[in-house]
PDB file of C-alpha atoms in Angstrom:
ATOM      1  CA  MET A 131       0.000   0.000   0.000  1.00 57.00           C
ATOM      2  CA  GLY A 132       1.407   3.396  -1.015  1.00 89.00           C
ATOM      3  CA  LEU A 133       0.994   6.774   0.592  1.00 92.00           C
ATOM      4  CA  ARG A 134      -1.706   7.894  -1.852  1.00 95.00           C
ATOM      5  CA  ASP A 135      -3.656   4.719  -1.052  1.00 94.00           C
ATOM      6  CA  GLU A 136      -3.453   5.580   2.642  1.00 93.00           C
ATOM      7  CA  VAL A 137      -4.722   9.096   1.917  1.00 96.00           C
ATOM      8  CA  LEU A 138      -7.585   7.718  -0.190  1.00 96.00           C
ATOM      9  CA  GLY A 139      -8.488   5.324   2.635  1.00 95.00           C
ATOM     10  CA  GLU A 140      -8.736   8.216   5.082  1.00 95.00           C
ATOM     11  CA  LEU A 141     -10.874  10.170   2.633  1.00 97.00           C
ATOM     12  CA  GLU A 142     -13.226   7.226   2.246  1.00 97.00           C
ATOM     13  CA  ARG A 143     -13.537   7.030   6.035  1.00 96.00           C
ATOM     14  CA  LEU A 144     -14.580  10.715   6.108  1.00 96.00           C
ATOM     15  CA  ARG A 145     -17.103  10.120   3.319  1.00 96.00           C
ATOM     16  CA  GLU A 146     -18.619   7.168   5.168  1.00 97.00           C
ATOM     17  CA  GLN A 147     -18.960   9.343   8.273  1.00 97.00           C
ATOM     18  CA  LYS A 148     -20.639  12.034   6.115  1.00 97.00           C
ATOM     19  CA  GLN A 149     -17.975  14.586   7.103  1.00 96.00           C
ATOM     20  CA  ILE A 150     -17.130  15.316   3.451  1.00 97.00           C
ATOM     21  CA  ALA A 151     -18.904  14.739   0.160  1.00 96.00           C
ATOM     22  CA  SER A 152     -15.901  15.374  -2.085  1.00 95.00           C
ATOM     23  CA  SER A 153     -12.199  14.740  -1.562  1.00 96.00           C
ATOM     24  CA  GLN A 154     -11.571  18.393  -2.467  1.00 95.00           C
ATOM     25  CA  GLU A 155     -13.194  19.336   0.838  1.00 96.00           C
ATOM     26  CA  ALA A 156     -10.390  17.621   2.768  1.00 96.00           C
ATOM     27  CA  THR A 157      -7.094  18.692   4.240  1.00 96.00           C
ATOM     28  CA  VAL A 158      -4.574  15.908   4.871  1.00 97.00           C
ATOM     29  CA  ASN A 159      -1.846  15.863   7.494  1.00 96.00           C
ATOM     30  CA  ILE A 160       0.879  13.235   7.036  1.00 96.00           C
ATOM     31  CA  ARG A 161       3.615  12.283   9.476  1.00 94.00           C
ATOM     32  CA  SER A 162       6.175   9.825   8.139  1.00 92.00           C
ATOM     33  CA  THR A 163       9.172   7.919   9.450  1.00 88.00           C
ATOM     34  CA  ASP A 164      10.557   7.937   5.889  1.00 90.00           C
ATOM     35  CA  GLU A 165      12.834  10.988   5.629  1.00 92.00           C
ATOM     36  CA  ASP A 166      13.307  10.466   1.885  1.00 94.00           C
ATOM     37  CA  LEU A 167       9.553  10.522   1.314  1.00 93.00           C
ATOM     38  CA  VAL A 168       9.166  13.724   3.334  1.00 95.00           C
ATOM     39  CA  TYR A 169      12.021  15.368   1.414  1.00 96.00           C
ATOM     40  CA  PHE A 170      10.624  14.213  -1.933  1.00 96.00           C
ATOM     41  CA  ILE A 171       7.146  15.610  -1.313  1.00 96.00           C
ATOM     42  CA  LYS A 172       8.379  18.864   0.233  1.00 95.00           C
ATOM     43  CA  HIS A 173      11.209  19.639  -2.191  1.00 95.00           C
ATOM     44  CA  GLN A 174      10.916  17.586  -5.369  1.00 95.00           C
ATOM     45  CA  ILE A 175       7.197  17.804  -6.133  1.00 96.00           C
ATOM     46  CA  THR A 176       5.836  20.104  -3.370  1.00 93.00           C
ATOM     47  CA  GLU A 177       2.955  19.531  -1.005  1.00 94.00           C
ATOM     48  CA  LYS A 178       0.624  21.472  -3.310  1.00 91.00           C
ATOM     49  CA  GLU A 179       1.348  19.107  -6.215  1.00 95.00           C
ATOM     50  CA  PHE A 180       0.873  16.050  -3.989  1.00 96.00           C
ATOM     51  CA  ALA A 181      -2.450  17.542  -2.859  1.00 95.00           C
ATOM     52  CA  ALA A 182      -3.497  17.842  -6.512  1.00 93.00           C
ATOM     53  CA  PHE A 183      -2.409  14.225  -7.099  1.00 95.00           C
ATOM     54  CA  CYS A 184      -4.620  13.104  -4.197  1.00 96.00           C
ATOM     55  CA  ILE A 185      -7.403  15.517  -5.240  1.00 94.00           C
ATOM     56  CA  VAL A 186      -7.538  17.222  -1.835  1.00 95.00           C
ATOM     57  CA  SER A 187      -7.389  20.902  -0.962  1.00 92.00           C
ATOM     58  CA  GLU A 188      -4.208  20.788   1.079  1.00 93.00           C
ATOM     59  CA  VAL A 189      -1.459  18.418   2.214  1.00 96.00           C
ATOM     60  CA  GLU A 190       1.028  18.962   4.990  1.00 95.00           C
ATOM     61  CA  ILE A 191       3.812  16.417   5.477  1.00 96.00           C
ATOM     62  CA  ASP A 192       6.485  16.307   8.165  1.00 94.00           C
ATOM     63  CA  LYS A 193       8.959  13.898   9.671  1.00 92.00           C
ATOM     64  CA  LEU A 194       7.539  11.782  12.451  1.00 86.00           C
ATOM     65  CA  SER A 195       9.786  12.058  15.467  1.00 77.00           C
ATOM     66  CA  GLY A 196       9.856  10.165  18.715  1.00 66.00           C
ATOM     67  CA  GLN A 197       8.386   6.804  19.600  1.00 63.00           C
ATOM     68  CA  VAL A 198       4.897   6.447  18.222  1.00 62.00           C
ATOM     69  CA  ASP A 199       2.725   3.407  17.656  1.00 62.00           C
ATOM     70  CA  ILE A 200       2.356   3.324  13.876  1.00 60.00           C
ATOM     71  CA  THR A 201      -0.460   1.332  12.360  1.00 57.00           C
ATOM     72  CA  SER A 202       0.579   2.072   8.783  1.00 61.00           C
ATOM     73  CA  GLU A 203       2.442  -0.636   6.910  1.00 64.00           C
ATOM     74  CA  ILE A 204       4.852   1.930   5.494  1.00 69.00           C
ATOM     75  CA  GLY A 205       5.466   4.055   8.598  1.00 79.00           C
ATOM     76  CA  ASN A 206       2.999   6.893   8.119  1.00 88.00           C
ATOM     77  CA  ILE A 207       0.293   8.523  10.148  1.00 91.00           C
ATOM     78  CA  VAL A 208      -2.334  10.001   7.823  1.00 94.00           C
ATOM     79  CA  VAL A 209      -5.094  12.197   9.220  1.00 94.00           C
ATOM     80  CA  ALA A 210      -7.720  13.768   6.969  1.00 96.00           C
ATOM     81  CA  LYS A 211     -10.271  16.335   8.058  1.00 96.00           C
ATOM     82  CA  LYS A 212     -12.719  18.748   6.496  1.00 96.00           C
ATOM     83  CA  SER A 213     -10.946  21.886   5.303  1.00 96.00           C
ATOM     84  CA  ASN A 214     -11.510  25.142   7.176  1.00 95.00           C
ATOM     85  CA  HIS A 215     -11.025  27.145   3.970  1.00 94.00           C
ATOM     86  CA  GLN A 216     -13.714  28.489   1.669  1.00 95.00           C
ATOM     87  CA  LYS A 217     -14.519  26.896  -1.676  1.00 96.00           C
ATOM     88  CA  CYS A 218     -13.378  28.671  -4.839  1.00 96.00           C
ATOM     89  CA  GLN A 219     -16.392  28.982  -7.121  1.00 96.00           C
ATOM     90  CA  ARG A 220     -14.262  28.587 -10.246  1.00 96.00           C
ATOM     91  CA  CYS A 221     -11.965  25.617  -9.515  1.00 92.00           C
ATOM     92  CA  TRP A 222     -13.984  24.169  -6.598  1.00 91.00           C
ATOM     93  CA  ASN A 223     -10.890  23.775  -4.437  1.00 91.00           C
ATOM     94  CA  TYR A 224     -10.747  24.927  -0.842  1.00 93.00           C
ATOM     95  CA  TRP A 225      -7.856  27.391  -0.530  1.00 89.00           C
ATOM     96  CA  PRO A 226      -6.726  29.845   2.144  1.00 91.00           C
ATOM     97  CA  THR A 227      -6.684  32.585  -0.538  1.00 94.00           C
ATOM     98  CA  VAL A 228     -10.428  32.417  -1.308  1.00 96.00           C
ATOM     99  CA  GLY A 229     -11.993  35.724  -0.320  1.00 94.00           C
ATOM    100  CA  LYS A 230      -8.727  37.669  -0.149  1.00 95.00           C
ATOM    101  CA  ASN A 231      -9.427  39.666  -3.327  1.00 95.00           C
ATOM    102  CA  ALA A 232     -12.165  42.285  -2.895  1.00 94.00           C
ATOM    103  CA  GLU A 233     -13.113  42.289  -6.592  1.00 95.00           C
ATOM    104  CA  HIS A 234     -13.401  38.496  -6.755  1.00 96.00           C
ATOM    105  CA  ALA A 235     -14.325  37.483  -3.210  1.00 95.00           C
ATOM    106  CA  ASP A 236     -15.472  33.993  -4.205  1.00 97.00           C
ATOM    107  CA  LEU A 237     -12.261  33.040  -6.072  1.00 97.00           C
ATOM    108  CA  CYS A 238      -8.853  31.771  -5.002  1.00 95.00           C
ATOM    109  CA  GLU A 239      -5.679  33.689  -5.838  1.00 94.00           C
ATOM    110  CA  ARG A 240      -4.862  31.434  -8.800  1.00 92.00           C
ATOM    111  CA  CYS A 241      -8.311  31.829 -10.352  1.00 96.00           C
ATOM    112  CA  VAL A 242      -8.269  35.607  -9.783  1.00 97.00           C
ATOM    113  CA  GLY A 243      -5.082  35.696 -11.864  1.00 95.00           C
ATOM    114  CA  VAL A 244      -6.749  33.739 -14.654  1.00 96.00           C
ATOM    115  CA  VAL A 245      -9.976  35.751 -14.660  1.00 94.00           C
ATOM    116  CA  ALA A 246      -8.281  39.144 -14.303  1.00 88.00           C
ATOM    117  CA  GLY A 247      -5.323  38.203 -16.489  1.00 79.00           C
TER     118      GLY A 247
END
């Protein structure tokens, strides 16, 4: 089982509990014992790109430190929750930048650039 599969499993759990309807509503927090994986996601592809790959609004990944009981087969703790951000009415993603532009209060920063551009 890969990391994306673990993320998808957490998303399915949230769907079953009726906490989210779409994966784009979710924010995912990952803690991993695999330093190479953490480096790869943070510096080679970025957390934002991994979030797009998992079709979630946001991913945060960090090194897991200390002694922790890990249930994951590959040494990860994956926690998904409903995003606190607003939904962009153009791309339907939940971003912290939605509502920051007075002229386009229902769009994220990226979509404002496209629409205004």
